[in-house]
Short mmCIF file of C-alpha atoms in Angstrom, two decimals:
data_model
loop_
_atom_site.label_atom_id
_atom_site.label_comp_id
_atom_site.label_asym_id
_atom_site.label_seq_id
_atom_site.Cartn_x
_atom_site.Cartn_y
_atom_site.Cartn_z
CA MET A 1 -14.35 -10.47 -1.03
CA SER A 2 -14.85 -11.66 -4.59
CA ASP A 3 -12.02 -12.37 -7.00
CA GLU A 4 -12.96 -9.31 -9.04
CA GLN A 5 -12.74 -7.04 -6.00
CA ALA A 6 -9.39 -8.54 -5.01
CA HIS A 7 -8.08 -7.94 -8.54
CA GLN A 8 -9.31 -4.33 -8.49
CA MET A 9 -7.63 -3.70 -5.13
CA LYS A 10 -4.37 -5.19 -6.40
CA MET A 11 -4.46 -3.00 -9.51
CA MET A 12 -5.29 0.10 -7.47
CA ASN A 13 -2.37 -0.56 -5.15
CA LEU A 14 -0.05 -0.96 -8.14
CA PHE A 15 -1.40 2.23 -9.72
CA MET A 16 -0.88 4.20 -6.51
CA VAL A 17 2.74 3.03 -6.20
CA VAL A 18 3.47 4.06 -9.79
CA PHE A 19 1.64 7.38 -9.37
CA MET A 20 3.45 8.23 -6.13
CA THR A 21 6.81 7.34 -7.67
CA ILE A 22 6.23 9.61 -10.66
CA ALA A 23 4.84 12.40 -8.49
CA SER A 24 7.78 12.24 -6.09
CA PHE A 25 10.17 13.16 -8.90
CA SER A 26 8.28 16.36 -9.63
CA ILE A 27 7.71 17.70 -6.10
CA SER A 28 9.89 18.64 -3.19
CA SER A 29 11.83 15.90 -1.46
CA GLY A 30 10.12 16.45 1.91
CA ILE A 31 6.78 15.25 0.59
CA ALA A 32 8.42 12.31 -1.17
CA ILE A 33 10.14 11.26 2.08
CA TYR A 34 6.81 11.58 3.92
CA TRP A 35 5.04 9.41 1.34
CA VAL A 36 7.75 6.76 1.37
CA THR A 37 7.88 6.49 5.16
CA SER A 38 4.10 6.54 5.43
CA ASN A 39 3.72 3.79 2.83
CA VAL A 40 6.42 1.63 4.41
CA PHE A 41 4.73 1.98 7.79
CA THR A 42 1.35 1.07 6.26
CA ILE A 43 2.80 -1.99 4.51
CA ILE A 44 4.40 -3.22 7.74
CA GLN A 45 1.18 -2.59 9.65
CA ASN A 46 -0.85 -4.56 7.09
CA LEU A 47 1.60 -7.46 7.18
CA ILE A 48 1.35 -7.60 10.98
CA MET A 49 -2.45 -7.47 10.85
CA ARG A 50 -2.60 -10.27 8.26
CA ARG A 51 -0.27 -12.41 10.37
CA GLU A 52 -2.42 -11.84 13.46
CA LYS A 53 -5.59 -12.63 11.51
CA LYS A 54 -4.13 -15.98 10.37
CA HIS A 55 -3.25 -16.92 13.96
CA VAL A 56 -6.77 -16.14 15.21
CA LYS A 57 -8.45 -18.56 12.80
#
């Protein structure tokens, strides 16, 4: 992955966090709780996968 692609992915992740935070204030709490738990699970899953990928190399 090039540096430009990595930068775009980082900015997109930041944008999505900000967007979801703003959206969660204007919608029902059930969806906000779903988004938060889903995102936390995804972050943990990505951290585990990155750790495993480092050990394989």
